[in-house]
Amino acid sequence: KNQVEQSPQSLIILEGKNCTLQCNYTVSPFSNLRWYKQDTGRGPVSLTIMTFSENTKSNGRYTATLDADTKQSSLHITASQLSDSASYICVVSESNYQLIWGAGTKLIIKP
Amino acid sequence: EADIYQTPRYLVIGTGKKITLECSQTMGHDKMYWYQQDPGMELHLIHYSYGVNSTEKGDLSSESTVSRIRTEHFPLTLESARPSHTSQYLCASSGDFPKGAFFGQGTRLTVV
């Protein structure tokens, strides 16, 4: 069964610190992997999208990595800011149509 | 800024009423989706469409129905609303790879 698992479920860090969120998937055949940021009460916003051949992709203070062999991805946030408090969702595409969503990691940044 | 719009943003309605949640996108995307999300919980796909006159049920069973008569429009209808339908409903659309899905702002539905 195609699944996407994220860890940790929730994370609290101090402002200015770095953190790494994990995503493991069993989706096959794999097309691409995306990370979304969702603020409370809002729709998800895309951070990065990576294909099978891409290992790393950055978007400002966000850096996503992908290991297609072990079927793992991570999202690293550098120098966290209060505005980074949100849910971060990993989404794996089996094809251009089917999107399989993880449950998300709830990140709280404290001053 | 993504050109996908949902209305209304908030809706409080009595049990038994029929409601339609509107979703429109101006990007010409073939693929559109409806997700249901309870507060603090993950997104669940309830309907999707590959294009005009194409609709499929998603992973989460839903009593709602959808239609896709025009590319830009993907409304979701509840024939008889119940308190268990209280949730946030998110509409999304996506174009060809490698573009990601764009989401509307959501409709927060409360059935009393």
PDB file of N, CA and C in Angstrom, chain A residues 12-73:
ATOM      1  N   ILE A  12       8.962  21.414  18.891  1.00  0.00           N
ATOM      2  CA  ILE A  12       9.058  22.773  19.437  1.00  0.00           C
ATOM      3  C   ILE A  12      10.535  23.136  19.528  1.00  0.00           C
ATOM      4  N   ILE A  13      10.912  24.259  18.903  1.00  0.00           N
ATOM      5  CA  ILE A  13      12.308  24.711  18.976  1.00  0.00           C
ATOM      6  C   ILE A  13      12.338  26.209  19.245  1.00  0.00           C
ATOM      7  N   LEU A  14      13.493  26.682  19.670  1.00  0.00           N
ATOM      8  CA  LEU A  14      13.648  28.113  19.940  1.00  0.00           C
ATOM      9  C   LEU A  14      13.983  28.855  18.647  1.00  0.00           C
ATOM     10  N   GLU A  15      13.518  30.063  18.583  1.00  0.00           N
ATOM     11  CA  GLU A  15      13.811  30.936  17.440  1.00  0.00           C
ATOM     12  C   GLU A  15      15.315  31.010  17.193  1.00  0.00           C
ATOM     13  N   GLY A  16      15.678  30.891  15.921  1.00  0.00           N
ATOM     14  CA  GLY A  16      17.090  30.964  15.563  1.00  0.00           C
ATOM     15  C   GLY A  16      17.765  29.603  15.429  1.00  0.00           C
ATOM     16  N   LYS A  17      17.140  28.571  15.982  1.00  0.00           N
ATOM     17  CA  LYS A  17      17.709  27.228  15.897  1.00  0.00           C
ATOM     18  C   LYS A  17      17.350  26.579  14.566  1.00  0.00           C
ATOM     19  N   ASN A  18      18.113  25.540  14.221  1.00  0.00           N
ATOM     20  CA  ASN A  18      17.832  24.757  13.014  1.00  0.00           C
ATOM     21  C   ASN A  18      17.014  23.517  13.385  1.00  0.00           C
ATOM     22  N   CYS A  19      16.332  22.961  12.404  1.00  0.00           N
ATOM     23  CA  CYS A  19      15.622  21.707  12.651  1.00  0.00           C
ATOM     24  C   CYS A  19      15.506  20.928  11.346  1.00  0.00           C
ATOM     25  N   THR A  20      15.269  19.625  11.496  1.00  0.00           N
ATOM     26  CA  THR A  20      15.124  18.743  10.343  1.00  0.00           C
ATOM     27  C   THR A  20      13.879  17.885  10.512  1.00  0.00           C
ATOM     28  N   LEU A  21      13.049  17.873   9.491  1.00  0.00           N
ATOM     29  CA  LEU A  21      11.828  17.073   9.492  1.00  0.00           C
ATOM     30  C   LEU A  21      12.022  15.904   8.521  1.00  0.00           C
ATOM     31  N   GLN A  22      11.472  14.744   8.879  1.00  0.00           N
ATOM     32  CA  GLN A  22      11.695  13.534   8.091  1.00  0.00           C
ATOM     33  C   GLN A  22      10.430  13.056   7.384  1.00  0.00           C
ATOM     34  N   CYS A  23      10.646  12.417   6.251  1.00  0.00           N
ATOM     35  CA  CYS A  23       9.545  11.850   5.469  1.00  0.00           C
ATOM     36  C   CYS A  23      10.011  10.538   4.858  1.00  0.00           C
ATOM     37  N   ASN A  24       9.328   9.440   5.183  1.00  0.00           N
ATOM     38  CA  ASN A  24       9.609   8.136   4.584  1.00  0.00           C
ATOM     39  C   ASN A  24       8.391   7.716   3.772  1.00  0.00           C
ATOM     40  N   TYR A  25       8.641   7.120   2.612  1.00  0.00           N
ATOM     41  CA  TYR A  25       7.506   6.756   1.762  1.00  0.00           C
ATOM     42  C   TYR A  25       7.693   5.365   1.176  1.00  0.00           C
ATOM     43  N   THR A  26       6.548   4.775   0.816  1.00  0.00           N
ATOM     44  CA  THR A  26       6.572   3.456   0.168  1.00  0.00           C
ATOM     45  C   THR A  26       5.835   3.525  -1.164  1.00  0.00           C
ATOM     46  N   VAL A  27       5.721   4.734  -1.706  1.00  0.00           N
ATOM     47  CA  VAL A  27       4.982   4.942  -2.943  1.00  0.00           C
ATOM     48  C   VAL A  27       5.765   4.406  -4.128  1.00  0.00           C
ATOM     49  N   SER A  28       5.081   3.652  -4.979  1.00  0.00           N
ATOM     50  CA  SER A  28       5.716   3.110  -6.173  1.00  0.00           C
ATOM     51  C   SER A  28       4.671   2.955  -7.279  1.00  0.00           C
ATOM     52  N   PRO A  29       4.953   3.307  -8.493  1.00  0.00           N
ATOM     53  CA  PRO A  29       6.166   3.993  -8.950  1.00  0.00           C
ATOM     54  C   PRO A  29       6.194   5.446  -8.511  1.00  0.00           C
ATOM     55  N   PHE A  30       7.408   5.909  -8.238  1.00  0.00           N
ATOM     56  CA  PHE A  30       7.619   7.250  -7.715  1.00  0.00           C
ATOM     57  C   PHE A  30       7.732   8.240  -8.862  1.00  0.00           C
ATOM     58  N   SER A  31       7.056   9.372  -8.718  1.00  0.00           N
ATOM     59  CA  SER A  31       7.158  10.425  -9.721  1.00  0.00           C
ATOM     60  C   SER A  31       7.896  11.642  -9.160  1.00  0.00           C
ATOM     61  N   ASN A  32       7.395  12.179  -8.071  1.00  0.00           N
ATOM     62  CA  ASN A  32       8.062  13.331  -7.466  1.00  0.00           C
ATOM     63  C   ASN A  32       7.625  13.470  -6.016  1.00  0.00           C
ATOM     64  N   LEU A  33       8.366  14.270  -5.274  1.00  0.00           N
ATOM     65  CA  LEU A  33       8.070  14.499  -3.855  1.00  0.00           C
ATOM     66  C   LEU A  33       8.045  15.989  -3.610  1.00  0.00           C
ATOM     67  N   ARG A  34       7.039  16.420  -2.879  1.00  0.00           N
ATOM     68  CA  ARG A  34       6.877  17.840  -2.596  1.00  0.00           C
ATOM     69  C   ARG A  34       6.778  18.058  -1.087  1.00  0.00           C
ATOM     70  N   TRP A  35       7.253  19.191  -0.655  1.00  0.00           N
ATOM     71  CA  TRP A  35       7.052  19.645   0.709  1.00  0.00           C
ATOM     72  C   TRP A  35       6.169  20.892   0.650  1.00  0.00           C
ATOM     73  N   TYR A  36       5.136  20.880   1.529  1.00  0.00           N
ATOM     74  CA  TYR A  36       4.233  22.010   1.639  1.00  0.00           C
ATOM     75  C   TYR A  36       4.299  22.574   3.055  1.00  0.00           C
ATOM     76  N   LYS A  37       4.066  23.881   3.165  1.00  0.00           N
ATOM     77  CA  LYS A  37       3.899  24.538   4.452  1.00  0.00           C
ATOM     78  C   LYS A  37       2.445  24.966   4.561  1.00  0.00           C
ATOM     79  N   GLN A  38       1.819  24.624   5.682  1.00  0.00           N
ATOM     80  CA  GLN A  38       0.431  25.011   5.882  1.00  0.00           C
ATOM     81  C   GLN A  38       0.286  25.780   7.194  1.00  0.00           C
ATOM     82  N   ASP A  39      -0.050  27.045   7.079  1.00  0.00           N
ATOM     83  CA  ASP A  39      -0.360  27.842   8.257  1.00  0.00           C
ATOM     84  C   ASP A  39      -1.758  27.479   8.735  1.00  0.00           C
ATOM     85  N   THR A  40      -2.006  27.680  10.010  1.00  0.00           N
ATOM     86  CA  THR A  40      -3.288  27.307  10.600  1.00  0.00           C
ATOM     87  C   THR A  40      -4.431  27.998   9.869  1.00  0.00           C
ATOM     88  N   GLY A  41      -5.405  27.207   9.429  1.00  0.00           N
ATOM     89  CA  GLY A  41      -6.578  27.756   8.783  1.00  0.00           C
ATOM     90  C   GLY A  41      -6.395  28.167   7.341  1.00  0.00           C
ATOM     91  N   ARG A  42      -5.215  27.911   6.775  1.00  0.00           N
ATOM     92  CA  ARG A  42      -4.950  28.309   5.386  1.00  0.00           C
ATOM     93  C   ARG A  42      -4.693  27.075   4.531  1.00  0.00           C
ATOM     94  N   GLY A  43      -4.686  27.250   3.226  1.00  0.00           N
ATOM     95  CA  GLY A  43      -4.337  26.168   2.329  1.00  0.00           C
ATOM     96  C   GLY A  43      -2.837  25.943   2.295  1.00  0.00           C
ATOM     97  N   PRO A  44      -2.404  24.725   1.969  1.00  0.00           N
ATOM     98  CA  PRO A  44      -0.957  24.441   1.890  1.00  0.00           C
ATOM     99  C   PRO A  44      -0.285  25.248   0.779  1.00  0.00           C
ATOM    100  N   VAL A  45       0.959  25.632   1.014  1.00  0.00           N
ATOM    101  CA  VAL A  45       1.755  26.369   0.027  1.00  0.00           C
ATOM    102  C   VAL A  45       3.006  25.558  -0.278  1.00  0.00           C
ATOM    103  N   SER A  46       3.309  25.403  -1.559  1.00  0.00           N
ATOM    104  CA  SER A  46       4.439  24.574  -1.968  1.00  0.00           C
ATOM    105  C   SER A  46       5.775  25.204  -1.586  1.00  0.00           C
ATOM    106  N   LEU A  47       6.680  24.399  -1.033  1.00  0.00           N
ATOM    107  CA  LEU A  47       8.035  24.851  -0.708  1.00  0.00           C
ATOM    108  C   LEU A  47       9.036  24.339  -1.742  1.00  0.00           C
ATOM    109  N   THR A  48       9.001  23.038  -2.001  1.00  0.00           N
ATOM    110  CA  THR A  48       9.936  22.430  -2.963  1.00  0.00           C
ATOM    111  C   THR A  48       9.256  21.271  -3.658  1.00  0.00           C
ATOM    112  N   ILE A  49       9.763  20.930  -4.820  1.00  0.00           N
ATOM    113  CA  ILE A  49       9.343  19.726  -5.521  1.00  0.00           C
ATOM    114  C   ILE A  49      10.580  19.081  -6.118  1.00  0.00           C
ATOM    115  N   MET A  50      10.730  17.771  -5.930  1.00  0.00           N
ATOM    116  CA  MET A  50      11.932  17.069  -6.399  1.00  0.00           C
ATOM    117  C   MET A  50      11.550  15.818  -7.166  1.00  0.00           C
ATOM    118  N   THR A  51      12.305  15.551  -8.222  1.00  0.00           N
ATOM    119  CA  THR A  51      12.116  14.336  -8.983  1.00  0.00           C
ATOM    120  C   THR A  51      13.102  13.270  -8.514  1.00  0.00           C
ATOM    121  N   PHE A  52      13.029  12.107  -9.138  1.00  0.00           N
ATOM    122  CA  PHE A  52      13.852  10.960  -8.792  1.00  0.00           C
ATOM    123  C   PHE A  52      15.342  11.290  -8.842  1.00  0.00           C
ATOM    124  N   SER A  53      15.735  12.121  -9.799  1.00  0.00           N
ATOM    125  CA  SER A  53      17.163  12.374 -10.028  1.00  0.00           C
ATOM    126  C   SER A  53      17.724  13.508  -9.181  1.00  0.00           C
ATOM    127  N   GLU A  54      16.882  14.198  -8.423  1.00  0.00           N
ATOM    128  CA  GLU A  54      17.353  15.333  -7.635  1.00  0.00           C
ATOM    129  C   GLU A  54      17.598  14.917  -6.199  1.00  0.00           C
ATOM    130  N   ASN A  55      18.742  15.305  -5.639  1.00  0.00           N
ATOM    131  CA  ASN A  55      19.104  14.945  -4.264  1.00  0.00           C
ATOM    132  C   ASN A  55      18.822  16.080  -3.285  1.00  0.00           C
ATOM    133  N   THR A  56      18.987  17.305  -3.748  1.00  0.00           N
ATOM    134  CA  THR A  56      18.854  18.454  -2.864  1.00  0.00           C
ATOM    135  C   THR A  56      18.209  19.606  -3.622  1.00  0.00           C
ATOM    136  N   LYS A  57      17.337  20.313  -2.917  1.00  0.00           N
ATOM    137  CA  LYS A  57      16.761  21.525  -3.498  1.00  0.00           C
ATOM    138  C   LYS A  57      16.508  22.527  -2.390  1.00  0.00           C
ATOM    139  N   SER A  58      16.894  23.760  -2.633  1.00  0.00           N
ATOM    140  CA  SER A  58      16.763  24.793  -1.603  1.00  0.00           C
ATOM    141  C   SER A  58      15.769  25.863  -2.011  1.00  0.00           C
ATOM    142  N   ASN A  59      15.119  26.427  -1.000  1.00  0.00           N
ATOM    143  CA  ASN A  59      14.193  27.542  -1.204  1.00  0.00           C
ATOM    144  C   ASN A  59      14.377  28.468  -0.006  1.00  0.00           C
ATOM    145  N   GLY A  60      15.311  29.396  -0.130  1.00  0.00           N
ATOM    146  CA  GLY A  60      15.608  30.287   0.991  1.00  0.00           C
ATOM    147  C   GLY A  60      16.210  29.508   2.138  1.00  0.00           C
ATOM    148  N   ARG A  61      15.576  29.597   3.313  1.00  0.00           N
ATOM    149  CA  ARG A  61      16.107  28.886   4.488  1.00  0.00           C
ATOM    150  C   ARG A  61      15.645  27.433   4.537  1.00  0.00           C
ATOM    151  N   TYR A  62      14.891  26.991   3.549  1.00  0.00           N
ATOM    152  CA  TYR A  62      14.415  25.618   3.488  1.00  0.00           C
ATOM    153  C   TYR A  62      15.284  24.819   2.510  1.00  0.00           C
ATOM    154  N   THR A  63      15.773  23.657   2.964  1.00  0.00           N
ATOM    155  CA  THR A  63      16.522  22.763   2.090  1.00  0.00           C
ATOM    156  C   THR A  63      15.934  21.367   2.206  1.00  0.00           C
ATOM    157  N   ALA A  64      15.504  20.843   1.070  1.00  0.00           N
ATOM    158  CA  ALA A  64      14.947  19.494   1.047  1.00  0.00           C
ATOM    159  C   ALA A  64      15.961  18.547   0.437  1.00  0.00           C
ATOM    160  N   THR A  65      16.025  17.327   0.965  1.00  0.00           N
ATOM    161  CA  THR A  65      16.886  16.289   0.404  1.00  0.00           C
ATOM    162  C   THR A  65      16.036  15.086   0.056  1.00  0.00           C
ATOM    163  N   LEU A  66      16.498  14.322  -0.890  1.00  0.00           N
ATOM    164  CA  LEU A  66      15.776  13.125  -1.316  1.00  0.00           C
ATOM    165  C   LEU A  66      16.755  12.002  -1.580  1.00  0.00           C
ATOM    166  N   ASP A  67      16.509  10.850  -0.958  1.00  0.00           N
ATOM    167  CA  ASP A  67      17.267   9.630  -1.236  1.00  0.00           C
ATOM    168  C   ASP A  67      16.270   8.632  -1.804  1.00  0.00           C
ATOM    169  N   ALA A  68      16.260   8.502  -3.130  1.00  0.00           N
ATOM    170  CA  ALA A  68      15.278   7.642  -3.781  1.00  0.00           C
ATOM    171  C   ALA A  68      15.558   6.163  -3.530  1.00  0.00           C
ATOM    172  N   ASP A  69      16.791   5.836  -3.187  1.00  0.00           N
ATOM    173  CA  ASP A  69      17.124   4.427  -2.906  1.00  0.00           C
ATOM    174  C   ASP A  69      16.504   3.968  -1.594  1.00  0.00           C
ATOM    175  N   THR A  70      16.619   4.797  -0.564  1.00  0.00           N
ATOM    176  CA  THR A  70      16.062   4.440   0.739  1.00  0.00           C
ATOM    177  C   THR A  70      14.648   4.979   0.908  1.00  0.00           C
ATOM    178  N   LYS A  71      14.165   5.740  -0.069  1.00  0.00           N
ATOM    179  CA  LYS A  71      12.822   6.314  -0.045  1.00  0.00           C
ATOM    180  C   LYS A  71      12.630   7.195   1.181  1.00  0.00           C
ATOM    181  N   GLN A  72      13.590   8.105   1.341  1.00  0.00           N
ATOM    182  CA  GLN A  72      13.534   9.032   2.457  1.00  0.00           C
ATOM    183  C   GLN A  72      13.777  10.450   1.964  1.00  0.00           C
ATOM    184  N   SER A  73      13.096  11.389   2.616  1.00  0.00           N
ATOM    185  CA  SER A  73      13.314  12.795   2.331  1.00  0.00           C
ATOM    186  C   SER A  73      13.370  13.540   3.647  1.00  0.00           C
TER     187      SER A  73
END
